[in-house]
Amino acid sequence: MTPYELIRAKRDGGTLPTEALRSLLAAYARGDVPDYQMAALCMAVFFRGLDRGELRSWTEAMVRSGRTLRRDPASPPRIDKHSTGGVGDKVSLCLAPLVAACGVAVPMVAGRGLGHTGGTLDKLSAIPGLRTDLPLTRVEGILAEIGVCIVGQTEELVPADRRLYALRDVTATVESIPLIAASILSKKLAEDLDGLVLDVTVGSGALMHQREDAELLARTLVDLARDLGCPAVAWLTSMDAPLGRAVGNGSELLEAVDVLRGAGPADLRAVTLRLGAEMLLLGRGAGTVEEGEARLAGAIADGSGLERFRALVRAQGGDPAVLDDPSRLLGSLESTPVRAPVGGVLAEVDTLAVGLAAVLLGAGRTRSDEAIDPGVGFTVLHHPGEPVARGEPLAIVHHRPGQDVTEVCERLAAAFRIAESAGPLPPLFIARLEASRP
Ligand code: URA
């Protein structure tokens, strides 16, 4: 079938044949199909969707557009985690080395931040000299040596997704559940995994604001992973408040290191242990979630998780000594508090607004080619449900000396709603999903 025939078939609600999809996506990755035809097909998919078989063929074709990570048959099980992201979500940074310290390899291909959500690569790149743009042969070498790496997508890995994601971004076709699922899973499956844990966030700071949408995405992801031979588990977790206290690249990295040191905020530690335990379960490093959590807590207590993170930093070209010297990581900063205008209970945090205020401060980007400042950010001092006194700081803005933060502070102040009492708060762990039978 020609691209024209495929677009017309999907537009009219038809089913796209596997072979035709394969050759279309391979041709698109080579540059042999023009963007306008691919954009039209994405829009047809946006309205008509893809059935389970089509989604499988689409995703397989994306994986085949590049090369996959090689592995030695004797190497330990390989499990990864993907989060749909949010504000203050630095889980990957502490989770990946902890899981590796428990004997399960983590070949994490992560992303940069765009819009209100931060990206793992930006947080890790706060370390001077550290590289996340490594060739796949080097990634394979690091995995063989230390069992963990955190890198970005390259031209070698799912090139069809690189082109397609950029195209979807400018043609209003990002918000399509099958296209999101194919994009996420094609990159993960190119890592040649034995299992995948998905963290699908829900709430004001998440990609999915409503539970039903998040559940549909999570279900689509776990079923698609299963159809492609990769066991997967998804957790819906709350993103109705920033995760942890730190928002900003360098400070989030330091907060993740705090967890590895046995400190850090309780919510961040809890999500790290739960998702990490699910990874150990899939990788046969634990028989139950409780046993997995206990093993990970052991890797925090004996310092092996932190040691593995230092090894990752070294292997990727950074100097782990900066983890002990926040001023080298963050540079020179001043602090401005954002105070509660009235006393009461913190009823709600508009987490999207917090993320957008961080972008305005310079901690995030609105265009993929924008530079960010790794040092600036916020410390969020209160979470929903906590009492606050009038005039008490709700958050601290960390900014460059002389930087005008008037609008940032105004936006941040407006993001906190204080009331006489708080309504019911969503649990941090909302639901767990496994794949259904095809
Ligand atoms: N993240 C991805 O990698 N792809 C999408 O389409 C959306 C989020």
CSV table of C-alpha atoms and ligand atoms in Angstrom, one decimal:
chain,number,residue,atom,x,y,z
A,1,MET,CA,0.0,0.0,0.0
A,2,THR,CA,1.2,3.5,-0.7
A,3,PRO,CA,1.3,6.2,2.0
A,4,TYR,CA,-1.7,7.8,0.4
A,5,GLU,CA,-3.7,4.5,0.6
A,6,LEU,CA,-2.7,4.0,4.3
A,7,ILE,CA,-3.8,7.5,5.2
A,8,ARG,CA,-7.1,7.0,3.4
A,9,ALA,CA,-7.7,3.6,5.0
A,10,LYS,CA,-7.0,5.0,8.6
A,11,ARG,CA,-9.1,8.1,7.9
A,12,ASP,CA,-12.0,5.9,7.0
A,13,GLY,CA,-11.7,3.7,10.1
A,14,GLY,CA,-9.9,0.8,8.4
A,15,THR,CA,-7.1,-1.5,9.8
A,16,LEU,CA,-3.6,-1.0,8.6
A,17,PRO,CA,-1.8,-4.2,7.5
A,18,THR,CA,1.4,-5.1,9.4
A,19,GLU,CA,3.7,-5.3,6.3
A,20,ALA,CA,2.5,-2.0,5.0
A,21,LEU,CA,3.1,-0.3,8.4
A,22,ARG,CA,6.6,-1.8,8.6
A,23,SER,CA,7.6,-0.6,5.2
A,24,LEU,CA,6.1,2.9,5.8
A,25,LEU,CA,7.9,3.5,9.1
A,26,ALA,CA,11.2,2.1,7.7
A,27,ALA,CA,10.8,4.4,4.7
A,28,TYR,CA,10.0,7.4,7.0
A,29,ALA,CA,13.1,6.7,9.1
A,30,ARG,CA,15.2,6.7,5.9
A,31,GLY,CA,13.7,10.1,4.8
A,32,ASP,CA,11.8,8.5,1.9
A,33,VAL,CA,8.3,9.5,3.1
A,34,PRO,CA,7.6,13.2,3.4
A,35,ASP,CA,6.6,14.8,6.7
A,36,TYR,CA,3.2,15.9,5.3
A,37,GLN,CA,2.1,12.4,4.7
A,38,MET,CA,3.3,11.1,8.1
A,39,ALA,CA,1.5,14.1,9.7
A,40,ALA,CA,-1.7,13.2,8.0
A,41,LEU,CA,-1.4,9.6,9.1
A,42,CYS,CA,-0.7,10.7,12.7
A,43,MET,CA,-3.9,12.9,12.6
A,44,ALA,CA,-5.9,10.0,11.3
A,45,VAL,CA,-4.6,7.8,14.1
A,46,PHE,CA,-5.3,10.6,16.6
A,47,PHE,CA,-9.0,10.4,15.6
A,48,ARG,CA,-9.4,6.7,14.7
A,49,GLY,CA,-6.9,5.1,17.1
A,50,LEU,CA,-4.9,1.8,16.5
A,51,ASP,CA,-6.2,-1.6,17.4
A,52,ARG,CA,-4.0,-3.9,19.5
A,53,GLY,CA,-2.5,-5.6,16.4
A,54,GLU,CA,-1.8,-2.4,14.6
A,55,LEU,CA,-0.2,-0.9,17.7
A,56,ARG,CA,2.1,-3.9,18.0
A,57,SER,CA,3.1,-3.6,14.3
A,58,TRP,CA,3.6,0.1,14.5
A,59,THR,CA,5.8,-0.2,17.6
A,60,GLU,CA,7.8,-3.1,16.2
A,61,ALA,CA,8.5,-1.1,13.1
A,62,MET,CA,9.7,1.8,15.1
A,63,VAL,CA,12.1,-0.4,17.1
A,64,ARG,CA,13.4,-1.9,13.8
A,65,SER,CA,14.2,1.6,12.4
A,66,GLY,CA,17.4,1.6,14.4
A,67,ARG,CA,19.7,-0.9,16.2
A,68,THR,CA,19.0,-2.4,19.6
A,69,LEU,CA,21.4,-2.7,22.6
A,70,ARG,CA,23.4,-5.9,22.4
A,71,ARG,CA,23.9,-8.2,25.4
A,72,ASP,CA,25.8,-11.2,26.4
A,73,PRO,CA,23.5,-14.2,27.1
A,74,ALA,CA,25.2,-14.7,30.5
A,75,SER,CA,24.5,-11.1,31.6
A,76,PRO,CA,22.1,-10.4,34.5
A,77,PRO,CA,18.4,-9.7,33.9
A,78,ARG,CA,17.8,-6.2,32.4
A,79,ILE,CA,14.9,-4.2,33.7
A,80,ASP,CA,14.0,-0.6,33.2
A,81,LYS,CA,11.5,2.0,34.5
A,82,HIS,CA,9.7,4.7,32.6
A,83,SER,CA,7.8,7.5,34.2
A,84,THR,CA,5.3,9.8,32.3
A,85,GLY,CA,6.9,12.5,34.4
A,86,GLY,CA,5.9,15.4,36.5
A,87,VAL,CA,7.3,18.1,38.7
A,88,GLY,CA,10.2,17.2,41.1
A,89,ASP,CA,10.2,13.6,39.8
A,90,LYS,CA,13.9,12.6,40.3
A,91,VAL,CA,13.1,8.9,41.1
A,92,SER,CA,15.2,7.4,38.2
A,93,LEU,CA,18.4,9.0,39.6
A,94,CYS,CA,18.2,7.1,42.9
A,95,LEU,CA,16.3,4.0,41.7
A,96,ALA,CA,18.6,3.0,38.8
A,97,PRO,CA,21.8,2.6,40.9
A,98,LEU,CA,19.9,1.0,43.8
A,99,VAL,CA,18.4,-1.7,41.5
A,100,ALA,CA,21.8,-2.3,39.9
A,101,ALA,CA,23.4,-2.6,43.3
A,102,CYS,CA,20.9,-5.5,43.9
A,103,GLY,CA,22.1,-7.4,40.8
A,104,VAL,CA,19.6,-6.3,38.1
A,105,ALA,CA,21.0,-4.3,35.2
A,106,VAL,CA,19.3,-1.0,34.3
A,107,PRO,CA,20.1,0.3,30.8
A,108,MET,CA,18.1,3.5,31.1
A,109,VAL,CA,17.4,5.6,28.0
A,110,ALA,CA,15.9,8.8,29.5
A,111,GLY,CA,14.6,12.1,28.1
A,112,ARG,CA,15.2,15.8,28.5
A,113,GLY,CA,12.6,18.1,30.1
A,114,LEU,CA,10.1,20.0,28.0
A,115,GLY,CA,7.4,22.3,29.3
A,116,HIS,CA,6.4,22.0,32.9
A,117,THR,CA,7.9,18.5,33.4
A,118,GLY,CA,11.6,18.1,34.2
A,119,GLY,CA,13.8,15.5,32.5
A,120,THR,CA,16.2,13.0,34.0
A,121,LEU,CA,18.9,13.8,31.6
A,122,ASP,CA,18.9,17.5,32.5
A,123,LYS,CA,19.2,16.6,36.2
A,124,LEU,CA,22.1,14.3,35.6
A,125,SER,CA,23.7,16.8,33.3
A,126,ALA,CA,24.0,19.2,36.2
A,127,ILE,CA,27.2,17.3,36.9
A,128,PRO,CA,30.0,19.1,35.0
A,129,GLY,CA,31.6,17.0,32.2
A,130,LEU,CA,29.0,14.2,32.5
A,131,ARG,CA,27.9,12.9,29.1
A,132,THR,CA,24.5,11.5,28.3
A,133,ASP,CA,25.0,11.4,24.5
A,134,LEU,CA,27.1,8.2,24.4
A,135,PRO,CA,27.4,5.9,21.4
A,136,LEU,CA,25.6,2.5,22.0
A,137,THR,CA,28.9,0.6,22.0
A,138,ARG,CA,30.0,2.7,25.0
A,139,VAL,CA,26.6,2.2,26.7
A,140,GLU,CA,27.1,-1.6,26.2
A,141,GLY,CA,30.5,-1.3,27.8
A,142,ILE,CA,29.3,0.6,30.8
A,143,LEU,CA,26.4,-1.8,31.3
A,144,ALA,CA,28.9,-4.8,31.2
A,145,GLU,CA,31.1,-3.0,33.8
A,146,ILE,CA,28.7,-1.6,36.3
A,147,GLY,CA,25.2,-2.7,35.3
A,148,VAL,CA,23.7,0.7,35.0
A,149,CYS,CA,23.8,3.8,32.8
A,150,ILE,CA,21.4,6.7,32.1
A,151,VAL,CA,21.7,8.1,28.6
A,152,GLY,CA,19.7,9.9,25.9
A,153,GLN,CA,18.3,8.6,22.6
A,154,THR,CA,20.8,8.8,19.7
A,155,GLU,CA,20.5,8.6,16.0
A,156,GLU,CA,21.3,4.9,16.4
A,157,LEU,CA,18.3,4.1,18.7
A,158,VAL,CA,14.8,4.3,17.2
A,159,PRO,CA,15.5,7.1,14.7
A,160,ALA,CA,11.9,6.9,13.5
A,161,ASP,CA,10.7,8.1,16.9
A,162,ARG,CA,13.1,11.1,16.9
A,163,ARG,CA,11.6,12.3,13.6
A,164,LEU,CA,8.1,11.3,14.5
A,165,TYR,CA,8.1,12.9,17.9
A,166,ALA,CA,9.3,16.2,16.5
A,167,LEU,CA,6.6,16.0,13.8
A,168,ARG,CA,3.9,15.3,16.4
A,169,ASP,CA,5.0,18.1,18.5
A,170,VAL,CA,4.2,20.7,15.8
A,171,THR,CA,1.1,19.0,14.3
A,172,ALA,CA,-1.0,18.7,17.6
A,173,THR,CA,-0.7,14.9,17.5
A,174,VAL,CA,1.3,14.3,20.7
A,175,GLU,CA,-1.9,13.6,22.8
A,176,SER,CA,-2.8,10.3,21.2
A,177,ILE,CA,-2.6,7.3,23.5
A,178,PRO,CA,-1.5,4.8,20.9
A,179,LEU,CA,1.2,7.2,19.5
A,180,ILE,CA,2.4,7.9,23.0
A,181,ALA,CA,2.5,4.2,23.9
A,182,ALA,CA,4.4,3.3,20.7
A,183,SER,CA,6.9,6.2,21.2
A,184,ILE,CA,7.6,5.3,24.8
A,185,LEU,CA,7.8,1.5,24.3
A,186,SER,CA,9.8,1.6,21.1
A,187,LYS,CA,12.7,3.3,23.0
A,188,LYS,CA,12.4,1.0,25.9
A,189,LEU,CA,12.2,-2.2,23.9
A,190,ALA,CA,15.3,-1.2,21.9
A,191,GLU,CA,17.2,-1.8,25.2
A,192,ASP,CA,16.4,-5.5,24.9
A,193,LEU,CA,14.7,-5.7,28.3
A,194,ASP,CA,13.5,-8.6,30.4
A,195,GLY,CA,10.9,-6.4,32.0
A,196,LEU,CA,9.6,-2.9,32.4
A,197,VAL,CA,8.0,-0.9,35.2
A,198,LEU,CA,5.9,2.0,34.3
A,199,ASP,CA,5.0,4.9,36.5
A,200,VAL,CA,2.0,6.7,35.0
A,201,THR,CA,1.5,9.9,37.0
A,202,VAL,CA,-1.9,11.4,37.5
A,203,GLY,CA,-2.8,14.9,38.7
A,204,SER,CA,-2.3,18.6,38.1
A,205,GLY,CA,1.5,18.2,37.4
A,206,ALA,CA,1.2,15.1,35.2
A,207,LEU,CA,0.8,14.5,31.5
A,208,MET,CA,-2.6,12.9,32.4
A,209,HIS,CA,-4.7,15.0,34.7
A,210,GLN,CA,-7.6,12.5,35.0
A,211,ARG,CA,-7.4,9.1,36.5
A,212,GLU,CA,-9.4,7.5,33.6
A,213,ASP,CA,-6.9,8.8,31.0
A,214,ALA,CA,-3.9,7.7,33.0
A,215,GLU,CA,-5.5,4.3,33.5
A,216,LEU,CA,-6.1,3.9,29.7
A,217,LEU,CA,-2.5,4.9,29.0
A,218,ALA,CA,-1.2,2.5,31.6
A,219,ARG,CA,-3.4,-0.3,30.3
A,220,THR,CA,-2.3,0.4,26.7
A,221,LEU,CA,1.4,0.3,27.8
A,222,VAL,CA,1.4,-2.9,29.8
A,223,ASP,CA,-0.7,-4.7,27.2
A,224,LEU,CA,1.6,-3.5,24.3
A,225,ALA,CA,4.7,-4.5,26.3
A,226,ARG,CA,3.3,-7.9,26.9
A,227,ASP,CA,2.3,-8.3,23.2
A,228,LEU,CA,5.9,-7.5,22.3
A,229,GLY,CA,7.2,-10.1,24.8
A,230,CYS,CA,8.3,-7.8,27.6
A,231,PRO,CA,6.6,-8.4,31.0
A,232,ALA,CA,5.5,-5.1,32.4
A,233,VAL,CA,3.8,-3.7,35.5
A,234,ALA,CA,2.4,-0.1,35.8
A,235,TRP,CA,1.7,2.0,38.9
A,236,LEU,CA,-0.5,5.0,38.8
A,237,THR,CA,1.0,7.5,41.2
A,238,SER,CA,-0.2,10.9,42.3
A,239,MET,CA,1.3,14.1,40.9
A,240,ASP,CA,-1.0,16.4,42.7
A,241,ALA,CA,2.0,17.9,44.5
A,242,PRO,CA,5.7,18.1,43.5
A,243,LEU,CA,7.5,14.9,44.5
A,244,GLY,CA,9.9,15.6,47.3
A,245,ARG,CA,11.0,19.1,48.2
A,246,ALA,CA,13.4,20.1,45.4
A,247,VAL,CA,12.3,21.4,42.0
A,248,GLY,CA,15.3,22.3,39.7
A,249,ASN,CA,17.9,20.2,38.1
A,250,GLY,CA,21.0,20.4,40.3
A,251,SER,CA,18.9,20.5,43.6
A,252,GLU,CA,16.8,17.5,42.4
A,253,LEU,CA,20.0,15.5,41.7
A,254,LEU,CA,21.2,16.3,45.3
A,255,GLU,CA,17.9,15.3,46.7
A,256,ALA,CA,18.1,11.9,44.9
A,257,VAL,CA,21.6,11.5,46.4
A,258,ASP,CA,20.1,12.3,49.8
A,259,VAL,CA,17.8,9.2,49.3
A,260,LEU,CA,20.9,7.1,48.5
A,261,ARG,CA,22.4,8.4,51.7
A,262,GLY,CA,19.4,7.2,53.7
A,263,ALA,CA,17.8,10.6,54.1
A,264,GLY,CA,15.6,12.6,51.7
A,265,PRO,CA,11.8,13.1,51.7
A,266,ALA,CA,9.5,10.2,52.6
A,267,ASP,CA,7.4,10.4,49.4
A,268,LEU,CA,10.5,10.2,47.1
A,269,ARG,CA,11.9,7.3,49.1
A,270,ALA,CA,8.6,5.5,49.1
A,271,VAL,CA,8.2,5.7,45.3
A,272,THR,CA,11.8,4.7,44.7
A,273,LEU,CA,11.4,1.6,46.9
A,274,ARG,CA,8.1,0.6,45.5
A,275,LEU,CA,9.1,0.9,41.8
A,276,GLY,CA,12.5,-0.5,42.5
A,277,ALA,CA,11.0,-3.5,44.2
A,278,GLU,CA,8.7,-4.1,41.2
A,279,MET,CA,11.9,-4.1,39.1
A,280,LEU,CA,13.6,-6.6,41.3
A,281,LEU,CA,10.5,-8.8,41.2
A,282,LEU,CA,10.5,-8.8,37.3
A,283,GLY,CA,14.3,-9.4,37.3
A,284,ARG,CA,14.0,-12.3,39.8
A,285,GLY,CA,16.1,-10.3,42.3
A,286,ALA,CA,13.2,-10.7,44.9
A,287,GLY,CA,10.3,-13.0,45.4
A,288,THR,CA,7.8,-10.4,46.7
A,289,VAL,CA,7.5,-6.6,46.7
A,290,GLU,CA,8.2,-6.5,50.5
A,291,GLU,CA,11.4,-8.5,50.0
A,292,GLY,CA,12.4,-6.2,47.1
A,293,GLU,CA,11.9,-3.1,49.2
A,294,ALA,CA,14.0,-4.6,52.0
A,295,ARG,CA,16.8,-5.4,49.6
A,296,LEU,CA,16.8,-1.9,48.3
A,297,ALA,CA,16.7,-0.4,51.8
A,298,GLY,CA,19.7,-2.6,52.5
A,299,ALA,CA,21.5,-1.1,49.5
A,300,ILE,CA,20.8,2.3,50.9
A,301,ALA,CA,22.0,1.4,54.4
A,302,ASP,CA,25.3,-0.3,53.3
A,303,GLY,CA,26.1,2.5,50.8
A,304,SER,CA,26.2,0.2,47.8
A,305,GLY,CA,23.5,2.2,46.0
A,306,LEU,CA,25.4,5.5,46.4
A,307,GLU,CA,28.7,3.8,45.4
A,308,ARG,CA,27.0,2.5,42.2
A,309,PHE,CA,25.8,6.0,41.4
A,310,ARG,CA,29.3,7.4,41.9
A,311,ALA,CA,30.5,4.7,39.5
A,312,LEU,CA,27.9,5.7,36.9
A,313,VAL,CA,29.0,9.4,37.2
A,314,ARG,CA,32.6,8.4,36.7
A,315,ALA,CA,31.8,6.0,33.8
A,316,GLN,CA,29.8,8.8,32.0
A,317,GLY,CA,32.7,11.3,32.4
A,318,GLY,CA,31.7,13.3,35.5
A,319,ASP,CA,33.5,13.8,38.8
A,320,PRO,CA,31.6,12.2,41.6
A,321,ALA,CA,33.3,14.6,44.1
A,322,VAL,CA,30.7,17.3,43.1
A,323,LEU,CA,28.0,15.2,44.9
A,324,ASP,CA,29.7,16.2,48.2
A,325,ASP,CA,30.0,19.9,47.2
A,326,PRO,CA,26.6,21.5,46.4
A,327,SER,CA,28.2,24.9,45.6
A,328,ARG,CA,30.2,23.3,42.7
A,329,LEU,CA,27.0,21.8,41.3
A,330,LEU,CA,24.7,24.8,41.8
A,331,GLY,CA,27.0,27.8,41.6
A,332,SER,CA,26.3,31.0,43.4
A,333,LEU,CA,22.7,31.5,44.4
A,334,GLU,CA,20.4,33.8,46.4
A,335,SER,CA,17.2,32.8,48.2
A,336,THR,CA,13.8,34.5,48.2
A,337,PRO,CA,11.0,33.1,50.3
A,338,VAL,CA,7.4,32.9,49.1
A,339,ARG,CA,5.2,33.4,52.2
A,340,ALA,CA,1.7,32.3,53.1
A,341,PRO,CA,-0.7,35.3,52.7
A,342,VAL,CA,-3.1,33.7,55.3
A,343,GLY,CA,-2.9,31.0,57.9
A,344,GLY,CA,-4.8,27.7,57.6
A,345,VAL,CA,-4.2,24.3,55.9
A,346,LEU,CA,-2.5,23.9,52.5
A,347,ALA,CA,-5.5,22.5,50.6
A,348,GLU,CA,-4.0,22.2,47.1
A,349,VAL,CA,-0.9,22.8,45.0
A,350,ASP,CA,-1.4,23.6,41.4
A,351,THR,CA,1.6,21.5,40.4
A,352,LEU,CA,1.4,22.5,36.7
A,353,ALA,CA,1.8,26.1,37.8
A,354,VAL,CA,4.8,25.2,40.0
A,355,GLY,CA,6.4,23.5,36.9
A,356,LEU,CA,5.7,26.5,34.7
A,357,ALA,CA,7.2,28.9,37.3
A,358,ALA,CA,10.3,26.8,37.3
A,359,VAL,CA,10.5,27.2,33.5
A,360,LEU,CA,10.2,30.9,33.9
A,361,LEU,CA,13.0,30.9,36.5
A,362,GLY,CA,15.3,29.2,33.9
A,363,ALA,CA,15.1,25.6,35.3
A,364,GLY,CA,13.2,24.3,32.3
A,365,ARG,CA,12.6,24.9,28.6
A,366,THR,CA,9.6,25.6,26.3
A,367,ARG,CA,11.5,24.8,23.1
A,368,SER,CA,13.7,21.7,22.7
A,369,ASP,CA,16.8,23.8,21.7
A,370,GLU,CA,16.6,26.2,24.8
A,371,ALA,CA,19.4,26.2,27.4
A,372,ILE,CA,18.6,25.7,31.0
A,373,ASP,CA,20.3,26.9,34.3
A,374,PRO,CA,21.1,23.7,36.3
A,375,GLY,CA,21.5,25.7,39.6
A,376,VAL,CA,18.2,27.6,39.9
A,377,GLY,CA,15.0,26.1,41.5
A,378,PHE,CA,12.7,25.9,44.4
A,379,THR,CA,12.5,24.2,47.7
A,380,VAL,CA,8.8,23.3,48.4
A,381,LEU,CA,8.4,23.5,52.1
A,382,HIS,CA,4.8,22.3,52.5
A,383,HIS,CA,2.6,19.5,51.0
A,384,PRO,CA,-1.2,19.4,50.8
A,385,GLY,CA,-2.8,18.7,54.2
A,386,GLU,CA,-0.1,20.4,56.3
A,387,PRO,CA,-1.0,23.4,58.5
A,388,VAL,CA,0.6,26.8,57.6
A,389,ALA,CA,0.8,30.0,59.6
A,390,ARG,CA,0.3,33.4,58.1
A,391,GLY,CA,3.7,34.8,56.8
A,392,GLU,CA,5.4,31.4,57.0
A,393,PRO,CA,7.5,30.5,53.9
A,394,LEU,CA,5.7,28.0,51.6
A,395,ALA,CA,8.6,27.7,49.2
A,396,ILE,CA,12.1,29.2,48.7
A,397,VAL,CA,13.2,30.4,45.3
A,398,HIS,CA,16.9,29.8,44.6
A,399,HIS,CA,18.0,32.2,41.9
A,400,ARG,CA,21.1,33.9,40.5
A,401,PRO,CA,22.3,37.1,42.4
A,402,GLY,CA,20.4,40.1,41.0
A,403,GLN,CA,17.9,37.9,39.0
A,404,ASP,CA,14.4,39.5,39.0
A,405,VAL,CA,12.1,36.8,40.4
A,406,THR,CA,9.0,39.0,41.0
A,407,GLU,CA,6.8,37.2,38.5
A,408,VAL,CA,8.2,33.7,39.5
A,409,CYS,CA,7.3,34.5,43.2
A,410,GLU,CA,3.8,35.7,42.2
A,411,ARG,CA,3.1,32.6,40.2
A,412,LEU,CA,4.4,30.4,42.9
A,413,ALA,CA,2.3,32.1,45.6
A,414,ALA,CA,-0.8,31.7,43.4
A,415,ALA,CA,-0.1,27.9,43.0
A,416,PHE,CA,-0.7,27.3,46.8
A,417,ARG,CA,-4.3,27.3,47.9
A,418,ILE,CA,-4.7,27.7,51.6
A,419,ALA,CA,-8.1,27.0,53.2
A,420,GLU,CA,-9.6,26.3,56.6
A,421,SER,CA,-9.3,22.6,56.0
A,422,ALA,CA,-8.1,20.2,53.3
A,423,GLY,CA,-10.4,17.8,51.5
A,424,PRO,CA,-9.5,14.2,51.0
A,425,LEU,CA,-6.0,13.8,49.7
A,426,PRO,CA,-5.2,11.4,46.9
A,427,PRO,CA,-3.0,8.4,48.0
A,428,LEU,CA,0.6,8.5,46.6
A,429,PHE,CA,0.0,5.0,45.1
A,430,ILE,CA,-3.3,5.0,43.3
A,431,ALA,CA,-3.5,1.6,41.5
A,432,ARG,CA,-1.3,-1.2,40.1
A,433,LEU,CA,-1.9,-2.7,36.7
A,434,GLU,CA,-0.7,-5.8,35.0
A,435,ALA,CA,-1.2,-6.9,31.4
A,436,SER,CA,-4.5,-8.4,30.4
A,437,ARG,CA,-4.8,-11.5,28.1
A,438,PRO,CA,-4.8,-10.6,24.4
B,1,URA,N1,7.2,10.6,25.9
B,1,URA,C1,7.6,10.0,24.8
B,1,URA,O1,8.7,9.5,24.7
B,1,URA,N2,6.8,10.0,23.7
B,1,URA,C2,5.6,10.6,23.8
B,1,URA,O2,4.9,10.5,22.8
B,1,URA,C3,5.1,11.2,24.9
B,1,URA,C4,6.0,11.2,26.0
